[in-house]
PDB file of C-alpha atoms in Angstrom:
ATOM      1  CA  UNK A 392      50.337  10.189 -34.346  1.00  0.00           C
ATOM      2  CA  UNK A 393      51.311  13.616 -34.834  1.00  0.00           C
ATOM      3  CA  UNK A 394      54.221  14.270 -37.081  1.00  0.00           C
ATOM      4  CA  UNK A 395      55.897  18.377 -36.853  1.00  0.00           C
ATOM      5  CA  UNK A 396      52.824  19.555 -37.157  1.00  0.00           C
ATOM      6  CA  UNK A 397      52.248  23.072 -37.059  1.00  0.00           C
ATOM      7  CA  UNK A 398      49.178  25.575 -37.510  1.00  0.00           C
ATOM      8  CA  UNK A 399      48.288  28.901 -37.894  1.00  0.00           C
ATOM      9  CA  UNK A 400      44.766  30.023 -38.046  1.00  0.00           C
ATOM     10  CA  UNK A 401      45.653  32.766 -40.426  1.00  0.00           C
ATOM     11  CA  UNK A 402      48.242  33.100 -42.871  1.00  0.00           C
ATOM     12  CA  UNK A 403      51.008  35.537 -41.323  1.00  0.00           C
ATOM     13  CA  UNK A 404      49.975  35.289 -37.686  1.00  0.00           C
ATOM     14  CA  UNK A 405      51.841  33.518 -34.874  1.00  0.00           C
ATOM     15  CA  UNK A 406      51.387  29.771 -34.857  1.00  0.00           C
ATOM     16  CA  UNK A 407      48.866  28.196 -32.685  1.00  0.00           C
ATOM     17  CA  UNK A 408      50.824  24.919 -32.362  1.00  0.00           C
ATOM     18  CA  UNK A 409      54.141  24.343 -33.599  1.00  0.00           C
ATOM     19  CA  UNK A 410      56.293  21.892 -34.823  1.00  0.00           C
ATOM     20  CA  UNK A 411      54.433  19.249 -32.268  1.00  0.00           C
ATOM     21  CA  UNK A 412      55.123  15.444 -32.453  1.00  0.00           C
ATOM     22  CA  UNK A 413      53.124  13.317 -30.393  1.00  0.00           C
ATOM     23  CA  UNK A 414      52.675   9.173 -30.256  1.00  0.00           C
ATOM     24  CA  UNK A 415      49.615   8.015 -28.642  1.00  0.00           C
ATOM     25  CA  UNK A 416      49.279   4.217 -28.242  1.00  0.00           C
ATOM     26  CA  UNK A 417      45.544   2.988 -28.092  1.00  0.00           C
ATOM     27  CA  UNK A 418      43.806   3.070 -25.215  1.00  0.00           C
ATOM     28  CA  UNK A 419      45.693   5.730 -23.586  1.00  0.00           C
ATOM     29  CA  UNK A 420      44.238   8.736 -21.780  1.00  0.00           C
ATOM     30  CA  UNK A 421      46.232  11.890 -22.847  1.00  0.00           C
ATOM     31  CA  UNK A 422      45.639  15.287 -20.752  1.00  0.00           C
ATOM     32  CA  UNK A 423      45.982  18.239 -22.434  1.00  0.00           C
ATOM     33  CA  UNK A 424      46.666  21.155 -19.902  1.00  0.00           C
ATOM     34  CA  UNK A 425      48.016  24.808 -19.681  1.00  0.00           C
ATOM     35  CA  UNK A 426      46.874  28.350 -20.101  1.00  0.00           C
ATOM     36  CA  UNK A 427      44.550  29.941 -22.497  1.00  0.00           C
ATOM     37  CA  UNK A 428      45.402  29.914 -25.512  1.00  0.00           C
ATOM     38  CA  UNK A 429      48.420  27.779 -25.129  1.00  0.00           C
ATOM     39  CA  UNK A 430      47.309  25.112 -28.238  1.00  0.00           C
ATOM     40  CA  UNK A 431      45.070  22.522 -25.991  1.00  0.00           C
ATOM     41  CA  UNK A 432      41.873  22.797 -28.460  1.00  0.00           C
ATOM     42  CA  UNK A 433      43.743  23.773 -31.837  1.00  0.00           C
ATOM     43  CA  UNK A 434      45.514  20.192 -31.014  1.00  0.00           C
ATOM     44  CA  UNK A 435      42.293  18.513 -30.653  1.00  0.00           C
ATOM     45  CA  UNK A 436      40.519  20.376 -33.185  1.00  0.00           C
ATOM     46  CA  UNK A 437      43.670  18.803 -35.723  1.00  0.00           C
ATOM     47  CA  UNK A 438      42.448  15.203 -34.064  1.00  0.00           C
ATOM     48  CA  UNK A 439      38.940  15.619 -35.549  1.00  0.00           C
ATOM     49  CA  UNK A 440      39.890  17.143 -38.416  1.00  0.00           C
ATOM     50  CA  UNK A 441      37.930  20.430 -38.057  1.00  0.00           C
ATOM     51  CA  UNK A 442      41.299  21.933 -39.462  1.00  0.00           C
ATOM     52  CA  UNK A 443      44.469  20.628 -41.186  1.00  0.00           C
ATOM     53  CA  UNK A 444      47.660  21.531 -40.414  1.00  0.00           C
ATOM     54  CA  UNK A 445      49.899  23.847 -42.755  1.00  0.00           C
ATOM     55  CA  UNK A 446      52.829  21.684 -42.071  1.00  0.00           C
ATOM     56  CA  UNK A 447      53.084  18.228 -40.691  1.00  0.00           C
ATOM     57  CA  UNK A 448      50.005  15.555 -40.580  1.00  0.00           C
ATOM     58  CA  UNK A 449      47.887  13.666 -38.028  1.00  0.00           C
ATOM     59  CA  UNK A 450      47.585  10.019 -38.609  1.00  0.00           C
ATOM     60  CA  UNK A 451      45.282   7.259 -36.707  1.00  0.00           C
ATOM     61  CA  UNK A 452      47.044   3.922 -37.567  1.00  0.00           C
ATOM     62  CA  UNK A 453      49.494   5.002 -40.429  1.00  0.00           C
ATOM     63  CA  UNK A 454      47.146   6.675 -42.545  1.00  0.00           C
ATOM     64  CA  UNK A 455      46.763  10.555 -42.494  1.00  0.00           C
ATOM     65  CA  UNK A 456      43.573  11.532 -41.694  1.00  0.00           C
ATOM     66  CA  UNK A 457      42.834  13.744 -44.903  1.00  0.00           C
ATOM     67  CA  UNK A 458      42.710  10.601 -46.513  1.00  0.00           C
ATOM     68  CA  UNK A 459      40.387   9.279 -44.299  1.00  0.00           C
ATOM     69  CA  UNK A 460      36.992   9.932 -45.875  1.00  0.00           C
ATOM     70  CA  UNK A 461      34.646  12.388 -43.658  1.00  0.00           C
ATOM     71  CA  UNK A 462      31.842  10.191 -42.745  1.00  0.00           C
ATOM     72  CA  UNK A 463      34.468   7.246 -41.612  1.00  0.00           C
ATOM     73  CA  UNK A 464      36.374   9.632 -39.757  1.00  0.00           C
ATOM     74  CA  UNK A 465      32.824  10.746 -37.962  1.00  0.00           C
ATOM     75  CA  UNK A 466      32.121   7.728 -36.895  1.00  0.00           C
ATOM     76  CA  UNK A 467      36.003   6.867 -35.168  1.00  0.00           C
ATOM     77  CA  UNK A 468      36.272   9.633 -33.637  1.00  0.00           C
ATOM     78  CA  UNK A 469      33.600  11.099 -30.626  1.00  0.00           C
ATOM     79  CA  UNK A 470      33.730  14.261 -28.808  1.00  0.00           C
ATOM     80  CA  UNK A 471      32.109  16.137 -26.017  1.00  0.00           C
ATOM     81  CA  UNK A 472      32.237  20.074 -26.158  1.00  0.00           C
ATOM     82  CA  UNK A 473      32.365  22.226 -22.862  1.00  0.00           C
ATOM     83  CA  UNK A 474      29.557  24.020 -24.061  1.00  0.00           C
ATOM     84  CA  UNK A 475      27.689  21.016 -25.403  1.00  0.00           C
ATOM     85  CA  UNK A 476      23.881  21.888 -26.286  1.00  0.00           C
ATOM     86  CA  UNK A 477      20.711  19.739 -26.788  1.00  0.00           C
ATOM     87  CA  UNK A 478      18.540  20.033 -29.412  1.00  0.00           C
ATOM     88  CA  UNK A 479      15.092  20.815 -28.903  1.00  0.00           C
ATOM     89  CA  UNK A 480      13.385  17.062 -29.429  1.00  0.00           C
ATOM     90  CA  UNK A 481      12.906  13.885 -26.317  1.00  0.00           C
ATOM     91  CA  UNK A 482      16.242  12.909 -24.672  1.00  0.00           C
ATOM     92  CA  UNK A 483      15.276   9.820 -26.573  1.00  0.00           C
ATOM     93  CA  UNK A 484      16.192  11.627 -29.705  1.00  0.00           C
ATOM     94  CA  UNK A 485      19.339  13.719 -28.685  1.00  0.00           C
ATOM     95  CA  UNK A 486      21.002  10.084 -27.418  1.00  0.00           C
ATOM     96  CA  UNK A 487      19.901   8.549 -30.545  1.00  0.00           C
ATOM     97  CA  UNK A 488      21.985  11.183 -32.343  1.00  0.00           C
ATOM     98  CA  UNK A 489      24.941   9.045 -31.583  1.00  0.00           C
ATOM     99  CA  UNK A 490      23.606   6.056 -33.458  1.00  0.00           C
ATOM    100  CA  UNK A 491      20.509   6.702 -35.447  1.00  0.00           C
ATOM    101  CA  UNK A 492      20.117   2.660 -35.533  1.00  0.00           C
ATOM    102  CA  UNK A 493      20.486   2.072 -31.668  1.00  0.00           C
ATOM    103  CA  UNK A 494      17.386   0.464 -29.471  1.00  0.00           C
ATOM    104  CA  UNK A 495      15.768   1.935 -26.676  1.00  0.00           C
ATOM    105  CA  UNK A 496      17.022  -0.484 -24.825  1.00  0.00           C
ATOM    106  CA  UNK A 497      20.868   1.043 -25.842  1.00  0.00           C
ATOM    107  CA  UNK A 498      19.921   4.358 -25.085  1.00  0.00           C
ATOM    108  CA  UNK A 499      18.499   3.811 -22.011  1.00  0.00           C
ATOM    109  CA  UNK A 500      22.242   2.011 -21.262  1.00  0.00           C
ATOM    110  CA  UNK A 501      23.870   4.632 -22.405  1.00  0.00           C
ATOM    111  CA  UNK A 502      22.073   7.015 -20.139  1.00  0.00           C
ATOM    112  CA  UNK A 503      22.493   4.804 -17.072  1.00  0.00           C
ATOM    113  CA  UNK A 504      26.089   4.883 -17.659  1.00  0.00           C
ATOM    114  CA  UNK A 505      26.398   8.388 -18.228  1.00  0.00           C
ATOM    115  CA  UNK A 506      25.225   8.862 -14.503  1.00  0.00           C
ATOM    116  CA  UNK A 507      21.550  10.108 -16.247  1.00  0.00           C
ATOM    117  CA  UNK A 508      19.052   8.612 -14.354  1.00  0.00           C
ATOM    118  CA  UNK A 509      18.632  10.494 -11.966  1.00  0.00           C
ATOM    119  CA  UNK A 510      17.535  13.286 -14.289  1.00  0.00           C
ATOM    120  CA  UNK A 511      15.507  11.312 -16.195  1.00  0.00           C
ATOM    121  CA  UNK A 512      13.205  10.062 -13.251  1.00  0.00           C
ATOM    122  CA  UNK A 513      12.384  13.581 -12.147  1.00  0.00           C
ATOM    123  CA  UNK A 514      11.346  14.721 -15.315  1.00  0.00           C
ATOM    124  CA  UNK A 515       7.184  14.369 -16.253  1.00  0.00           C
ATOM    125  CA  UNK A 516       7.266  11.907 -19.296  1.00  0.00           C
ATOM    126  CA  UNK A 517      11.232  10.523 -18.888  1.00  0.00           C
ATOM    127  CA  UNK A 518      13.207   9.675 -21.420  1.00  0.00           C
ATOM    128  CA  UNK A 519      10.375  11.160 -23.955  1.00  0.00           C
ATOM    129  CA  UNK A 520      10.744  14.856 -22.230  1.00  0.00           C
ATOM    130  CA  UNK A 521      11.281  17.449 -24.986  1.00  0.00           C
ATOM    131  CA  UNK A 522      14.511  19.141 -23.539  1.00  0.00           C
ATOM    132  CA  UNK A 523      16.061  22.502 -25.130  1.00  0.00           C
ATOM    133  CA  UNK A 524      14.460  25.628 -26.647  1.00  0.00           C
ATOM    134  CA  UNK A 525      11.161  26.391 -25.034  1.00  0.00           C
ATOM    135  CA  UNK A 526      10.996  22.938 -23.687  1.00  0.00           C
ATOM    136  CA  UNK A 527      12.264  21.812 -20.073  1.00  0.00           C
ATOM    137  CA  UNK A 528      15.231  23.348 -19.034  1.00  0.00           C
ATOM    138  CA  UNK A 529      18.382  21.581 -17.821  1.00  0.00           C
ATOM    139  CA  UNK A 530      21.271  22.877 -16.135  1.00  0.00           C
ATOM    140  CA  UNK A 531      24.407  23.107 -17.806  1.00  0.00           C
ATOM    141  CA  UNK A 532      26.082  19.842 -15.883  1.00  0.00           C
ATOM    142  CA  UNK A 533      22.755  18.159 -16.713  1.00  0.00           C
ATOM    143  CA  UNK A 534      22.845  19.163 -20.366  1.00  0.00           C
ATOM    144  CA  UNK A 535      26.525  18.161 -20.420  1.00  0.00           C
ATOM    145  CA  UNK A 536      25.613  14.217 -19.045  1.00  0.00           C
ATOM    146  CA  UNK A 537      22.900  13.681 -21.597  1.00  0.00           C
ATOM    147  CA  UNK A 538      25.536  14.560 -24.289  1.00  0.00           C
ATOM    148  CA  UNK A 539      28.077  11.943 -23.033  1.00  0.00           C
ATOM    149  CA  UNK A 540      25.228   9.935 -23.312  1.00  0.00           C
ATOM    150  CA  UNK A 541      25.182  10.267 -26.999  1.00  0.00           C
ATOM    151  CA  UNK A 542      28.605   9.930 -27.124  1.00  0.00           C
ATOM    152  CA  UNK A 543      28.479   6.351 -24.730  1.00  0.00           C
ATOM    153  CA  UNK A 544      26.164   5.683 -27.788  1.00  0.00           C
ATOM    154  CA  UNK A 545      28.394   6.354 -30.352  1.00  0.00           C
ATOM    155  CA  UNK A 546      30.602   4.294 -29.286  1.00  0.00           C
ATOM    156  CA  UNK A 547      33.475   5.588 -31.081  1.00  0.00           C
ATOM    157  CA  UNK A 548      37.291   4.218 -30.161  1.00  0.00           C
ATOM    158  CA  UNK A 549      38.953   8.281 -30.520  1.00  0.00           C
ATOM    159  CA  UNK A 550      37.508  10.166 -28.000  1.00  0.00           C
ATOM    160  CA  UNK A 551      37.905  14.229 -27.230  1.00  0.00           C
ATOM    161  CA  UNK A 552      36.823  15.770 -23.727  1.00  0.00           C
ATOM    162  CA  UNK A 553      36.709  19.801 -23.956  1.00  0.00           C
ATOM    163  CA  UNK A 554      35.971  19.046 -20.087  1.00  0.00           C
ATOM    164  CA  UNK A 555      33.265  20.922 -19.126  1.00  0.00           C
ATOM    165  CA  UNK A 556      33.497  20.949 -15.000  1.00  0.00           C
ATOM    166  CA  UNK A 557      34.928  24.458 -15.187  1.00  0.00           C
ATOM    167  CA  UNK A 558      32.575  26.039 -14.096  1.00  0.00           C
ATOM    168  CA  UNK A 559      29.861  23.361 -12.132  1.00  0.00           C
ATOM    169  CA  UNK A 560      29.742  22.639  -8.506  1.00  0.00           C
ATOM    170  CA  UNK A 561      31.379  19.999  -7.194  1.00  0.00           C
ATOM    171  CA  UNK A 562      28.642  17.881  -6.759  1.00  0.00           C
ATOM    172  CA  UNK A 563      28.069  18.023 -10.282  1.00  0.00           C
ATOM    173  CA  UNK A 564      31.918  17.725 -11.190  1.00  0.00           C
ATOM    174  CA  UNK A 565      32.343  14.696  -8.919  1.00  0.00           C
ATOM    175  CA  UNK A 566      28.772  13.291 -11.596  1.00  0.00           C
ATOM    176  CA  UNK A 567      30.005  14.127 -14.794  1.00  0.00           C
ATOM    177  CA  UNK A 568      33.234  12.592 -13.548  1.00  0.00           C
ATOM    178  CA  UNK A 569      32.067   9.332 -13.177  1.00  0.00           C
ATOM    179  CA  UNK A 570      30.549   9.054 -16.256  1.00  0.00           C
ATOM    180  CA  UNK A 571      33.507  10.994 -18.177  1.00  0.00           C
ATOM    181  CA  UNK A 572      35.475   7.293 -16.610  1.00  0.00           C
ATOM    182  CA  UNK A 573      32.740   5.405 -17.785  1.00  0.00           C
ATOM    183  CA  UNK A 574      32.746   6.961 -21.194  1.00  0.00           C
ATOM    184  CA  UNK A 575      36.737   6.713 -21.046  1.00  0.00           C
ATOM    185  CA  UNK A 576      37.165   2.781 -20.577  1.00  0.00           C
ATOM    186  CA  UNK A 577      38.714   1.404 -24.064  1.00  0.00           C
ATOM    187  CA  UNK A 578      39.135   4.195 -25.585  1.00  0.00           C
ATOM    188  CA  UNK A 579      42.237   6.788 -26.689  1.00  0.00           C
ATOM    189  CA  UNK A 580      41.038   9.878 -24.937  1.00  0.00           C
ATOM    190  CA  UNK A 581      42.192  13.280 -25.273  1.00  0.00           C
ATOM    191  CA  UNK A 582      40.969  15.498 -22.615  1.00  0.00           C
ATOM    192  CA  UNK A 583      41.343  19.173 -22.210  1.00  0.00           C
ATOM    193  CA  UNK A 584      41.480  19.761 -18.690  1.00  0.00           C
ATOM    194  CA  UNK A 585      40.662  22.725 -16.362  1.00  0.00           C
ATOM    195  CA  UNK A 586      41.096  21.532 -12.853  1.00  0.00           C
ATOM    196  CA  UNK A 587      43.612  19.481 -12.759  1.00  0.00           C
ATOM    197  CA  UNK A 588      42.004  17.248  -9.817  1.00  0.00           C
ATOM    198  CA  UNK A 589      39.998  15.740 -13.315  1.00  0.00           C
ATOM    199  CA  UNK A 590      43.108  14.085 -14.637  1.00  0.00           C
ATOM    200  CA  UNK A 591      45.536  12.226 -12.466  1.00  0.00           C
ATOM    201  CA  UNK A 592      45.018   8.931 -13.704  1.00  0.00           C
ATOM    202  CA  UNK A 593      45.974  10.107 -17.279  1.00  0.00           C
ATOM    203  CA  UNK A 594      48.667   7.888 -18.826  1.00  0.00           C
ATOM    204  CA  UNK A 595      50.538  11.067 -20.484  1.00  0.00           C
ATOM    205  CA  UNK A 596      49.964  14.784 -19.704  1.00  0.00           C
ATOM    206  CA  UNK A 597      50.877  17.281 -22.011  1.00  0.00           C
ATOM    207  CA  UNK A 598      51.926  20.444 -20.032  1.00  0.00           C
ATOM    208  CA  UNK A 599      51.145  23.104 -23.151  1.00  0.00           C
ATOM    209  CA  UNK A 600      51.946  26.572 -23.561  1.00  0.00           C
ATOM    210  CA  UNK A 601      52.315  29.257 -26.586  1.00  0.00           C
ATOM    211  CA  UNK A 602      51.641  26.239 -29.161  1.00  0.00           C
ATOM    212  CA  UNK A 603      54.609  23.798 -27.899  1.00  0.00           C
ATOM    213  CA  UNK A 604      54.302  20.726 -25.503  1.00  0.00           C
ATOM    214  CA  UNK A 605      57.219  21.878 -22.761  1.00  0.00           C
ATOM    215  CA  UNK A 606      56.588  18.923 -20.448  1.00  0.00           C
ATOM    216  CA  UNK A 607      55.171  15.509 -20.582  1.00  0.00           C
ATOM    217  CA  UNK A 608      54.601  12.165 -18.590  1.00  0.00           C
ATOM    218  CA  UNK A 609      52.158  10.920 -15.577  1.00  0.00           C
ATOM    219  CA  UNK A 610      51.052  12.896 -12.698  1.00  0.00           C
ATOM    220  CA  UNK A 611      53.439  11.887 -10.327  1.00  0.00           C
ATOM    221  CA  UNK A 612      56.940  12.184 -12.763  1.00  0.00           C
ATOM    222  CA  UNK A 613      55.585  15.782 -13.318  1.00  0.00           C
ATOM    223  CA  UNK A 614      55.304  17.096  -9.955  1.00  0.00           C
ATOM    224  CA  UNK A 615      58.608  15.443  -9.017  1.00  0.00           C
ATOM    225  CA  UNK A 616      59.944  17.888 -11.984  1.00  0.00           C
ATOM    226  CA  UNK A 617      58.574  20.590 -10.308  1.00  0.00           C
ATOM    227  CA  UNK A 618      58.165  22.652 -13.146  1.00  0.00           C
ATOM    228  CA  UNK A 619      55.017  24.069 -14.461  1.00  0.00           C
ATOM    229  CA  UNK A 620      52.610  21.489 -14.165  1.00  0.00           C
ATOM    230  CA  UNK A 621      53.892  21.075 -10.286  1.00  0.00           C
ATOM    231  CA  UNK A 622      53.143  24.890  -9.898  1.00  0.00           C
ATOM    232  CA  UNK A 623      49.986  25.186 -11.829  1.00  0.00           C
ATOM    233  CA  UNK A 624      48.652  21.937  -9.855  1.00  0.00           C
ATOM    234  CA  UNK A 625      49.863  23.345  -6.428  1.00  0.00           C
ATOM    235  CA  UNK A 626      48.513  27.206  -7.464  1.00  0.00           C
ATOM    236  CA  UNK A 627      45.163  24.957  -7.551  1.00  0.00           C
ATOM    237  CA  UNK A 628      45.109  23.335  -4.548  1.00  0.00           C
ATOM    238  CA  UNK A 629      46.894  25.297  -1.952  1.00  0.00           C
TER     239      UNK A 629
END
């Protein structure tokens, strides 16, 4: 739950979100859309805590999350970054980053349902391939499966997408899309999106813009509004 909250990154400047009340139910997937800079990441950066808000609060069940101590929040709440990087170790070990205390057997799960084997059986030793700097290199949609990997792993019940098919082909979209589902199933998910093809099956889109949610609902009851979700997802595919 988000209750008039409202955030500025500095003290003075405009506000990056603004008075913004939001009820998510569990389970739900909510889509976070608009242009730059319209308050899709400071909203999800509020969600994991990486800032508070001057005014307002974010709660998951009825407690506000600055009460929530760090290390339990950690561990309820996953995300996946667009730009998410590997570290340089085996794939074995980034997974495991999700949950130190997992089994190979987990991790191999986790990368089968993160759509991973495919890069796993090319590489020269598999899953114990040292991946990142000065080891083998992986494309960015590559780089961006193994991560949801980890985050399958985690197993976490919040879950964050900074989507990250911006800018891959659509081969690769259409594979980090399955897993992105995969990862999804369960779980309240909050994904920013960029193509808009990515998120209609969401339960609630949030059509953002200059810090303020100006529409919201499912796919179809916002492009029978035609307002500026119906444009933006036209502009898109026309």
């Amino acid at each position: 739950t988000l209750e008039h909250v409202t955030f500025r990154y500095e003290a003075g400047k405009e506000a990056a979100l603004r008075d913004v009340s939001l009820k998510i139910e569990p389970g739900q997937t909510i889509a976070l859309v608009g242009p730059s800079g319209s308050g899709k990441t400071t909203l999800a950066n509020l969600v994991t805590r990486f800032f508070d808000p001057q005014e307002g609060r974010v709660c998951i069940g009825d407690t506000d999350i600055r009460e929530i101590p760090k290390e339990t929040l950690m561990n309820t709440v996953s995300f996946v970054f667009q730009n998410s990087r590997l570290i340089k170790a085996s794939i074995r070990d980034n997974v495991r980053m999700g949950r130190p205390s997992a089994s190979d057997e987990e991790i191999r799960k986790a990368l089968k349902d993160a759509q991973c084997m495919d890069i796993i059986e090319k590489l020269p030793r598999g899953i114990d391939t040292v991946v990142g700097a000065d080891g083998v290199y992986l494309s960015g949609g590559e780089q961006q499966r193994i991560a949801i990997a980890r985050a399958v792993l985690k197993n976490a019940p919040i879950l964050i997408l900074d989507e990250a098919t911006s800018s891959v082909d659509t081969r690769t979209e259409a594979e980090i899309g399955k897993a992105m589902k995969q990862l999804m199933q369960g779980r309240t998910s909050f994904v920013i999106a960029h193509r808009l093809s990515t998120i209609r099956d969401a339960d609630t889109i949030l059509f953002m813009e200059q810090g303020n949610i100006i529409e919201q609902g499912d796919h179809k009851t916002l492009l029978a509004k035609k307002g500026a979700y119906a444009s933006l997802y036209y502009s898109q595919f026309e």
